[in-house]
Short mmCIF file of C-alpha atoms in Angstrom, two decimals:
data_model
loop_
_atom_site.label_atom_id
_atom_site.label_comp_id
_atom_site.label_asym_id
_atom_site.label_seq_id
_atom_site.Cartn_x
_atom_site.Cartn_y
_atom_site.Cartn_z
CA UNK L 1 30.09 -7.92 -6.66
CA UNK L 2 26.71 -7.92 -9.04
CA UNK L 3 23.81 -5.60 -8.47
CA UNK L 4 20.26 -6.43 -10.11
CA UNK L 5 17.01 -4.48 -10.46
CA UNK L 6 14.17 -7.07 -9.19
CA UNK L 7 10.50 -7.58 -8.85
CA UNK L 8 7.77 -4.99 -9.16
CA UNK L 9 10.18 -2.52 -10.77
CA UNK L 10 11.01 -5.07 -13.46
CA UNK L 11 7.32 -5.89 -13.93
CA UNK L 12 5.69 -2.46 -13.89
CA UNK L 13 8.64 -1.51 -16.45
CA UNK L 14 7.43 -4.32 -18.35
CA UNK L 15 3.69 -3.82 -18.43
CA UNK L 16 4.51 -0.15 -19.34
CA UNK L 17 2.94 1.20 -15.82
CA UNK L 18 4.71 3.81 -13.96
CA UNK L 19 7.26 2.41 -11.63
CA UNK L 20 7.17 3.98 -7.98
CA UNK L 21 9.37 2.00 -5.92
CA UNK L 22 12.90 -0.10 -7.14
CA UNK L 23 14.43 -2.99 -5.16
CA UNK L 24 17.55 -4.29 -5.47
CA UNK L 25 19.52 -7.57 -5.18
CA UNK L 26 23.27 -8.05 -4.70
CA UNK L 27 25.01 -10.81 -5.22
CA UNK L 28 28.18 -12.16 -4.44
CA UNK L 29 28.73 -9.56 -1.34
CA UNK L 30 28.90 -9.81 2.30
CA UNK L 31 27.17 -7.36 5.06
CA UNK L 32 30.82 -6.43 5.63
CA UNK L 33 30.96 -5.14 2.15
CA UNK L 34 28.42 -3.21 2.09
CA UNK L 35 28.86 -1.27 5.21
CA UNK L 36 32.16 -0.81 4.04
CA UNK L 37 30.89 0.88 0.64
CA UNK L 38 28.86 3.38 3.14
CA UNK L 39 25.11 1.30 2.83
CA UNK L 40 23.03 1.55 5.84
CA UNK L 41 22.23 -1.38 7.42
CA UNK L 42 18.02 -2.05 8.37
CA UNK L 43 15.92 -5.23 9.34
CA UNK L 44 16.74 -7.70 12.07
CA UNK L 45 15.67 -10.57 9.74
CA UNK L 46 18.08 -10.48 6.87
CA UNK L 47 20.36 -8.19 6.02
CA UNK L 48 19.07 -5.31 3.83
CA UNK L 49 20.43 -1.97 3.04
CA UNK L 50 19.76 1.53 2.47
CA UNK L 51 22.31 3.22 -0.61
CA UNK L 52 23.99 6.01 0.91
CA UNK L 53 22.15 8.28 -1.76
CA UNK L 54 19.49 7.36 -3.18
CA UNK L 55 17.71 5.64 0.46
CA UNK L 56 16.43 2.74 -2.07
CA UNK L 57 16.80 -1.01 -0.52
CA UNK L 58 19.16 -3.07 -1.71
CA UNK L 59 18.86 -6.92 -0.08
CA UNK L 60 21.60 -9.67 -0.39
CA UNK L 61 20.65 -13.19 -2.53
CA UNK L 62 18.76 -15.37 -0.10
CA UNK L 63 17.30 -18.43 0.46
CA UNK L 64 14.74 -19.29 3.04
CA UNK L 65 13.74 -22.80 4.85
CA UNK L 66 10.39 -23.22 6.61
CA UNK L 67 10.65 -23.57 10.32
CA UNK L 68 7.18 -22.85 11.50
CA UNK L 69 3.90 -21.93 10.99
CA UNK L 70 3.38 -18.58 9.49
CA UNK L 71 4.49 -16.06 7.60
CA UNK L 72 7.30 -14.86 10.33
CA UNK L 73 7.85 -18.99 10.05
CA UNK L 74 11.20 -18.48 7.97
CA UNK L 75 14.28 -18.74 8.33
CA UNK L 76 16.87 -16.85 6.20
CA UNK L 77 20.07 -17.84 4.89
CA UNK L 78 22.60 -14.94 3.40
CA UNK L 79 26.18 -15.59 1.83
CA UNK L 80 28.09 -14.69 -1.37
CA UNK L 81 27.48 -18.00 -2.98
CA UNK L 82 23.57 -17.57 -3.13
CA UNK L 83 23.02 -16.80 -6.37
CA UNK L 84 20.33 -14.67 -8.43
CA UNK L 85 18.32 -17.91 -9.79
CA UNK L 86 17.70 -19.02 -6.21
CA UNK L 87 16.62 -15.54 -4.72
CA UNK L 88 14.34 -15.19 -7.35
CA UNK L 89 13.30 -18.52 -6.63
CA UNK L 90 11.58 -17.85 -3.23
CA UNK L 91 9.63 -15.12 -4.69
CA UNK L 92 5.59 -15.59 -5.03
CA UNK L 93 4.61 -15.38 -8.77
CA UNK L 94 6.88 -15.52 -11.74
CA UNK L 95 5.95 -12.28 -12.67
CA UNK L 96 7.46 -10.97 -9.69
CA UNK L 97 10.99 -13.25 -10.01
CA UNK L 98 12.60 -11.22 -12.90
CA UNK L 99 15.48 -9.10 -12.55
CA UNK L 100 17.46 -6.68 -14.76
CA UNK L 101 20.89 -6.28 -14.96
CA UNK L 102 22.77 -3.17 -15.71
CA UNK L 103 23.09 -3.56 -19.28
CA UNK L 104 19.14 -3.52 -19.43
CA UNK L 105 19.06 -7.30 -19.82
CA UNK L 106 16.23 -9.00 -18.24
CA UNK L 107 16.86 -12.56 -16.40
CA UNK L 108 13.80 -14.31 -16.24
CA UNK L 109 13.90 -17.99 -15.16
CA UNK L 110 10.58 -18.71 -14.03
CA UNK L 111 8.98 -17.49 -17.91
CA UNK L 112 7.57 -14.37 -15.84
CA UNK L 113 7.18 -12.50 -19.28
CA UNK L 114 5.57 -15.47 -20.94
CA UNK L 115 2.91 -14.56 -17.88
CA UNK L 116 2.85 -11.14 -18.45
CA UNK L 117 1.77 -11.46 -22.40
CA UNK L 118 -0.22 -14.41 -21.16
CA UNK L 119 -1.87 -11.92 -18.21
CA UNK L 120 -1.73 -15.01 -15.86
CA UNK L 121 -0.80 -14.68 -11.92
CA UNK L 122 1.18 -17.66 -11.49
CA UNK L 123 2.91 -19.32 -8.39
CA UNK L 124 6.91 -19.21 -8.67
CA UNK L 125 7.50 -22.77 -6.94
CA UNK L 126 6.06 -25.24 -4.19
CA UNK L 127 7.89 -22.78 -2.08
CA UNK L 128 4.80 -20.74 -2.59
CA UNK L 129 2.66 -22.85 -0.37
CA UNK L 130 4.94 -22.23 2.90
CA UNK L 131 3.93 -18.21 2.93
CA UNK L 132 -0.06 -18.01 3.88
CA UNK L 133 0.60 -14.07 3.66
CA UNK L 134 0.92 -14.67 -0.41
CA UNK L 135 -2.74 -16.10 -0.60
CA UNK L 136 -3.54 -12.47 0.00
CA UNK L 137 -0.78 -11.01 -1.62
CA UNK L 138 -2.28 -12.96 -5.11
CA UNK L 139 -5.86 -11.48 -4.14
CA UNK L 140 -4.44 -8.04 -4.00
CA UNK L 141 -2.01 -8.69 -7.06
CA UNK L 142 -5.61 -10.10 -8.70
CA UNK L 143 -7.11 -6.79 -7.71
CA UNK L 144 -4.73 -4.50 -9.02
CA UNK L 145 -4.07 -6.15 -12.32
CA UNK L 146 -8.10 -7.20 -12.87
CA UNK L 147 -8.25 -4.13 -15.15
CA UNK L 148 -5.69 -5.23 -17.74
CA UNK L 149 -7.32 -8.61 -18.40
CA UNK L 150 -5.06 -11.01 -15.48
CA UNK L 151 -6.04 -13.59 -13.98
CA UNK L 152 -5.14 -16.69 -11.79
CA UNK L 153 -3.64 -19.75 -12.77
CA UNK L 154 -5.79 -23.00 -12.18
CA UNK L 155 -2.62 -24.27 -10.38
CA UNK L 156 -2.33 -21.50 -8.16
CA UNK L 157 -5.76 -20.86 -7.08
CA UNK L 158 -5.82 -24.83 -6.15
CA UNK L 159 -2.38 -24.69 -4.18
CA UNK L 160 -4.34 -21.44 -2.16
CA UNK L 161 -7.18 -23.45 -1.72
CA UNK L 162 -5.30 -26.29 -0.54
CA UNK L 163 -3.04 -24.15 1.77
CA UNK L 164 -6.51 -22.70 3.56
CA UNK L 165 -7.44 -26.33 3.70
CA UNK L 166 -4.43 -27.21 6.03
CA UNK L 167 -4.91 -24.21 8.05
CA UNK L 168 -1.98 -21.95 6.79
CA UNK L 169 -3.56 -18.45 7.20
CA UNK L 170 -4.85 -18.97 10.85
CA UNK L 171 -1.25 -18.28 11.74
CA UNK L 172 -1.25 -14.68 10.37
CA UNK L 173 -1.38 -12.09 12.50
CA UNK L 174 -4.20 -9.13 12.25
CA UNK L 175 -1.26 -6.28 11.26
CA UNK L 176 -0.67 -8.21 8.40
CA UNK L 177 -3.83 -8.96 7.08
CA UNK L 178 -5.05 -5.55 7.53
CA UNK L 179 -2.02 -4.18 5.81
CA UNK L 180 -2.59 -6.44 2.79
CA UNK L 181 -6.49 -5.91 3.16
CA UNK L 182 -6.14 -1.75 3.34
CA UNK L 183 -3.38 -1.67 0.14
CA UNK L 184 -6.07 -4.10 -1.57
CA UNK L 185 -8.66 -1.56 -1.02
CA UNK L 186 -6.90 1.23 -2.83
CA UNK L 187 -6.89 -0.82 -5.82
CA UNK L 188 -9.18 0.20 -8.69
CA UNK L 189 -10.93 -3.40 -9.12
CA UNK L 190 -10.64 -3.95 -4.82
CA UNK L 191 -13.79 -6.10 -4.80
CA UNK L 192 -11.39 -8.42 -6.88
CA UNK L 193 -9.57 -9.24 -3.61
CA UNK L 194 -12.79 -10.49 -1.80
CA UNK L 195 -13.71 -12.37 -4.39
CA UNK L 196 -10.56 -14.19 -4.44
CA UNK L 197 -10.14 -14.99 -0.94
CA UNK L 198 -14.41 -16.08 -1.36
CA UNK L 199 -13.05 -18.34 -3.95
CA UNK L 200 -10.08 -19.92 -2.19
CA UNK L 201 -11.98 -20.14 1.15
CA UNK L 202 -9.92 -17.79 2.90
CA UNK L 203 -12.33 -15.06 3.12
CA UNK L 204 -14.23 -17.73 6.10
CA UNK L 205 -11.22 -18.10 8.18
CA UNK L 206 -9.82 -14.50 7.47
CA UNK L 207 -13.46 -12.30 7.41
CA UNK L 208 -16.29 -14.24 8.34
CA UNK L 209 -18.39 -11.69 9.18
CA UNK L 210 -18.36 -10.96 5.48
CA UNK L 211 -18.40 -14.48 4.49
CA UNK L 212 -21.70 -14.96 6.66
CA UNK L 213 -23.72 -13.08 4.09
CA UNK L 214 -23.07 -15.10 0.82
CA UNK L 215 -26.54 -17.27 0.65
CA UNK L 216 -28.48 -14.80 2.22
CA UNK L 217 -31.27 -13.55 0.56
CA UNK L 218 -33.05 -10.57 0.30
CA UNK L 219 -36.37 -9.10 -1.68
CA UNK L 220 -35.80 -9.50 -5.07
CA UNK L 221 -37.88 -6.44 -5.52
CA UNK L 222 -35.10 -3.81 -4.05
CA UNK L 223 -32.28 -6.63 -4.52
CA UNK L 224 -32.26 -8.37 -7.88
CA UNK L 225 -28.82 -9.93 -7.17
CA UNK L 226 -30.73 -11.36 -4.07
CA UNK L 227 -27.73 -13.06 -2.22
CA UNK L 228 -26.15 -10.35 0.95
CA UNK L 229 -22.81 -11.39 0.01
CA UNK L 230 -23.02 -10.53 -3.79
CA UNK L 231 -24.55 -7.50 -2.94
CA UNK L 232 -22.00 -6.27 -0.65
CA UNK L 233 -19.22 -7.22 -3.38
CA UNK L 234 -21.73 -5.26 -5.49
CA UNK L 235 -21.64 -2.22 -3.48
CA UNK L 236 -17.62 -2.06 -2.96
CA UNK L 237 -17.94 -1.76 -6.97
CA UNK L 238 -19.86 0.73 -6.91
CA UNK L 239 -17.94 2.59 -4.34
CA UNK L 240 -14.61 2.06 -5.97
CA UNK L 241 -16.04 4.11 -9.15
CA UNK L 242 -17.14 6.55 -6.70
CA UNK L 243 -14.34 7.14 -4.64
CA UNK L 244 -10.51 6.61 -4.59
CA UNK L 245 -10.57 6.96 -0.56
CA UNK L 246 -9.81 3.07 1.09
CA UNK L 247 -12.25 4.24 4.18
CA UNK L 248 -15.13 4.74 1.85
CA UNK L 249 -14.73 1.67 0.51
CA UNK L 250 -14.09 -0.45 3.69
CA UNK L 251 -17.51 0.69 4.78
CA UNK L 252 -19.14 0.09 1.64
CA UNK L 253 -18.37 -3.40 2.11
CA UNK L 254 -19.48 -4.13 5.40
CA UNK L 255 -22.68 -1.95 5.91
CA UNK L 256 -24.66 -4.40 5.54
CA UNK L 257 -23.35 -7.20 8.29
CA UNK L 258 -26.48 -7.29 10.35
CA UNK L 259 -28.17 -9.08 7.62
CA UNK L 260 -26.47 -12.28 8.75
CA UNK L 261 -28.54 -12.04 12.09
CA UNK L 262 -31.65 -11.88 10.78
CA UNK L 263 -34.12 -14.65 11.97
CA UNK L 264 -34.14 -17.84 9.58
CA UNK L 265 -38.23 -16.87 10.00
CA UNK L 266 -38.03 -13.29 8.95
CA UNK L 267 -35.93 -14.14 5.86
CA UNK L 268 -35.84 -12.81 2.94
CA UNK L 269 -36.23 -9.49 5.28
CA UNK L 270 -33.79 -7.89 7.47
CA UNK L 271 -35.51 -6.07 9.98
CA UNK L 272 -33.19 -3.75 12.44
CA UNK L 273 -29.90 -5.07 10.60
CA UNK L 274 -28.95 -1.89 10.78
CA UNK L 275 -28.06 -1.27 14.61
CA UNK L 276 -27.62 -5.60 14.22
CA UNK L 277 -24.49 -4.83 12.21
CA UNK L 278 -22.90 -2.58 14.36
CA UNK L 279 -21.23 -5.21 17.21
CA UNK L 280 -20.36 -7.23 14.34
CA UNK L 281 -18.02 -4.17 12.95
CA UNK L 282 -16.39 -3.84 16.10
CA UNK L 283 -15.65 -7.28 16.55
CA UNK L 284 -14.26 -7.30 12.56
CA UNK L 285 -12.51 -4.14 13.42
CA UNK L 286 -10.92 -5.21 16.78
CA UNK L 287 -9.74 -8.06 15.86
CA UNK L 288 -7.85 -6.84 12.77
CA UNK L 289 -6.42 -3.49 14.62
CA UNK L 290 -8.18 -1.23 11.59
CA UNK L 291 -7.84 2.05 12.45
CA UNK L 292 -10.31 4.34 14.23
CA UNK L 293 -11.22 6.51 10.89
CA UNK L 294 -12.14 3.53 8.99
CA UNK L 295 -14.40 2.20 12.13
CA UNK L 296 -15.26 4.83 12.70
CA UNK L 297 -17.22 5.60 9.14
CA UNK L 298 -18.38 1.91 9.08
CA UNK L 299 -20.25 2.36 11.85
CA UNK L 300 -22.39 5.31 11.11
CA UNK L 301 -22.69 4.17 7.81
CA UNK L 302 -24.25 0.77 9.14
CA UNK L 303 -26.62 2.59 11.39
CA UNK L 304 -27.88 5.33 9.46
CA UNK L 305 -27.81 4.18 5.66
CA UNK L 306 -31.51 3.48 5.37
CA UNK L 307 -32.36 6.86 6.98
CA UNK L 308 -30.81 8.41 4.10
CA UNK L 309 -32.30 6.25 1.49
CA UNK L 310 -35.48 7.59 2.58
CA UNK L 311 -34.52 11.29 2.52
CA UNK L 312 -37.28 12.29 0.54
CA UNK L 313 -39.63 10.55 3.15
CA UNK L 314 -38.10 12.01 6.42
CA UNK L 315 -39.34 14.66 8.79
CA UNK L 316 -37.01 17.68 8.95
CA UNK L 317 -36.78 16.88 12.99
CA UNK L 318 -35.50 13.60 11.98
CA UNK L 319 -33.21 14.53 9.39
CA UNK L 320 -31.79 17.18 11.72
CA UNK L 321 -31.21 13.87 14.19
CA UNK L 322 -28.95 12.01 11.58
CA UNK L 323 -27.07 15.18 10.89
CA UNK L 324 -26.35 15.44 14.85
CA UNK L 325 -25.36 11.89 15.22
CA UNK L 326 -23.53 11.72 12.43
CA UNK L 327 -21.58 14.90 13.80
CA UNK L 328 -22.43 16.49 10.63
CA UNK L 329 -22.05 19.67 11.77
CA UNK L 330 -18.36 19.44 13.21
CA UNK L 331 -17.34 17.04 10.92
CA UNK L 332 -18.86 17.56 7.51
CA UNK L 333 -16.16 16.19 5.09
CA UNK L 334 -17.06 12.69 6.68
CA UNK L 335 -20.58 13.37 6.42
CA UNK L 336 -20.06 13.59 3.02
CA UNK L 337 -18.51 10.08 2.86
CA UNK L 338 -21.11 8.26 4.67
CA UNK L 339 -23.36 10.17 1.92
CA UNK L 340 -21.33 8.22 -0.73
CA UNK L 341 -21.29 4.77 0.48
CA UNK L 342 -24.99 4.85 0.93
CA UNK L 343 -24.65 5.85 -2.86
CA UNK L 344 -22.82 3.27 -3.34
CA UNK L 345 -25.17 0.59 -1.29
CA UNK L 346 -28.00 1.67 -3.63
CA UNK L 347 -25.71 1.68 -6.54
CA UNK L 348 -23.96 -1.98 -5.74
CA UNK L 349 -27.50 -3.86 -6.79
CA UNK L 350 -28.10 -5.84 -10.31
CA UNK L 351 -29.69 -3.30 -12.94
CA UNK L 352 -29.50 -0.23 -10.78
CA UNK L 353 -25.67 0.45 -11.27
CA UNK L 354 -25.95 3.52 -13.39
CA UNK L 355 -29.19 5.14 -11.84
CA UNK L 356 -29.31 8.43 -10.02
CA UNK L 357 -29.03 8.73 -6.05
CA UNK L 358 -30.91 12.08 -5.46
CA UNK L 359 -30.61 11.60 -1.75
CA UNK L 360 -27.08 12.35 -1.70
CA UNK L 361 -27.62 16.01 -2.78
CA UNK L 362 -31.04 15.86 -0.66
CA UNK L 363 -29.36 15.18 2.90
CA UNK L 364 -26.04 17.54 1.84
CA UNK L 365 -28.22 20.49 0.68
CA UNK L 366 -30.45 20.12 4.25
CA UNK L 367 -27.11 19.96 5.91
CA UNK L 368 -25.87 22.98 4.04
CA UNK L 369 -29.28 24.77 5.15
CA UNK L 370 -28.84 23.81 8.61
CA UNK L 371 -25.29 24.57 9.23
CA UNK L 372 -26.01 28.42 8.42
CA UNK L 373 -27.88 28.45 12.15
CA UNK L 374 -25.10 29.25 14.30
CA UNK L 375 -25.17 30.85 18.29
CA UNK L 376 -23.63 34.19 17.06
CA UNK L 377 -26.63 34.02 13.73
CA UNK L 378 -29.33 34.15 16.50
CA UNK L 379 -27.64 36.76 18.75
CA UNK L 380 -27.83 39.07 15.15
CA UNK L 381 -31.01 38.19 15.02
CA UNK L 382 -32.36 38.92 18.78
CA UNK L 383 -33.76 35.33 18.82
CA UNK L 384 -31.03 34.49 21.52
CA UNK L 385 -29.80 36.99 24.04
CA UNK L 386 -26.87 37.36 27.04
CA UNK L 387 -29.36 35.95 28.97
CA UNK L 388 -30.41 32.65 27.64
CA UNK L 389 -28.72 29.75 28.58
CA UNK L 390 -27.25 26.20 28.30
CA UNK L 391 -29.95 24.13 26.95
CA UNK L 392 -32.18 26.62 25.69
CA UNK L 393 -29.48 27.81 23.49
CA UNK L 394 -29.35 24.36 22.09
CA UNK L 395 -33.22 23.56 22.11
CA UNK L 396 -33.29 27.58 20.01
CA UNK L 397 -30.71 26.48 17.53
CA UNK L 398 -32.41 22.94 16.64
CA UNK L 399 -35.77 25.01 16.25
CA UNK L 400 -34.01 27.23 13.84
CA UNK L 401 -32.30 24.18 11.60
CA UNK L 402 -35.38 22.25 11.69
CA UNK L 403 -37.07 25.09 10.10
CA UNK L 404 -34.57 25.43 7.49
CA UNK L 405 -34.55 22.20 6.72
CA UNK L 406 -38.12 22.24 6.21
CA UNK L 407 -38.21 25.20 4.23
CA UNK L 408 -35.44 23.98 1.79
CA UNK L 409 -37.39 20.50 1.40
CA UNK L 410 -40.64 22.83 0.55
CA UNK L 411 -39.02 24.81 -1.89
CA UNK L 412 -37.40 21.78 -3.32
CA UNK L 413 -41.00 20.45 -4.33
#
């Protein structure tokens, strides 16, 4: 029996990055031997075991044979005769197909070290084409390592394009698509994930609502980048600088889906795109089983981002209405995220990347002043008495909140 550290742990160690998870491959062993050594077996598809002390994953060396469509269409074979090189051959990228022995010697049969040196994401073998999930994985790695200067090898990019043309991504289940997307949204260069999917043709299959934005014009005065799809990616890029929260990044990306529904005769204008986008957001999120916190934030940003952009022009009654419809009084932290997304939208334009966004402070300050009003505070002031009930209390609270918002804006000027 031989045990090797494999995959991302070896890659990240060579890159000088912090190793977060360590995976191991066991060569020359059977499931019975692992159980006898007190490893706990997990997983039904192939033998994976948890170390009795560290609880790290130890997988028996295996080979795979494609027998159907999608990432689940594989038959795994494990036996003590499967070699380390055979196990590494089934992996996606050369930089993920290295191992390290107990003497810290690197086993690198597919030149992963050379690709780390040249900063190249390259597929290990033609077996890459058998698993469509690898298109998403490579796009995610492209996003992760873009800050380090990595690029996708031309042959790998062409292979991904040919896989898309063959219709492989249509067999991916929603949960796995979202799982890879969610992980990509947490990367510093998350927009590269979607750029890569656009380039390979997979954005049209997996995110048709986003893909539909490309080629649709906007007024050059407000959007020098013109293209709605480019603006969406720029908004995501701006969101990545403003926040590490994946729901903020996701909402910033899809806030303008409604522009794909603008009548041709109205272009480059997009009247009412804010509410038009709601049904597309619902369709996308329901199809991919997106978590509700992402879903809810994206709906709010779509519907109210232009209101927040116009903070200086709005009446106090309208500002209060936006705050209430965004449930800002009960969920102020989420409203801060809404405002962050609006800032990302404003900065996601060519030439506007570093401009100030005072609307964020205005809306948050307006909320802070309105929050000072409560039933308790109005009772203390004698504005509400014990005889005041129901709708009358709500109306009085609204009046006082509007007055405070108006007073704040007047003093600000």
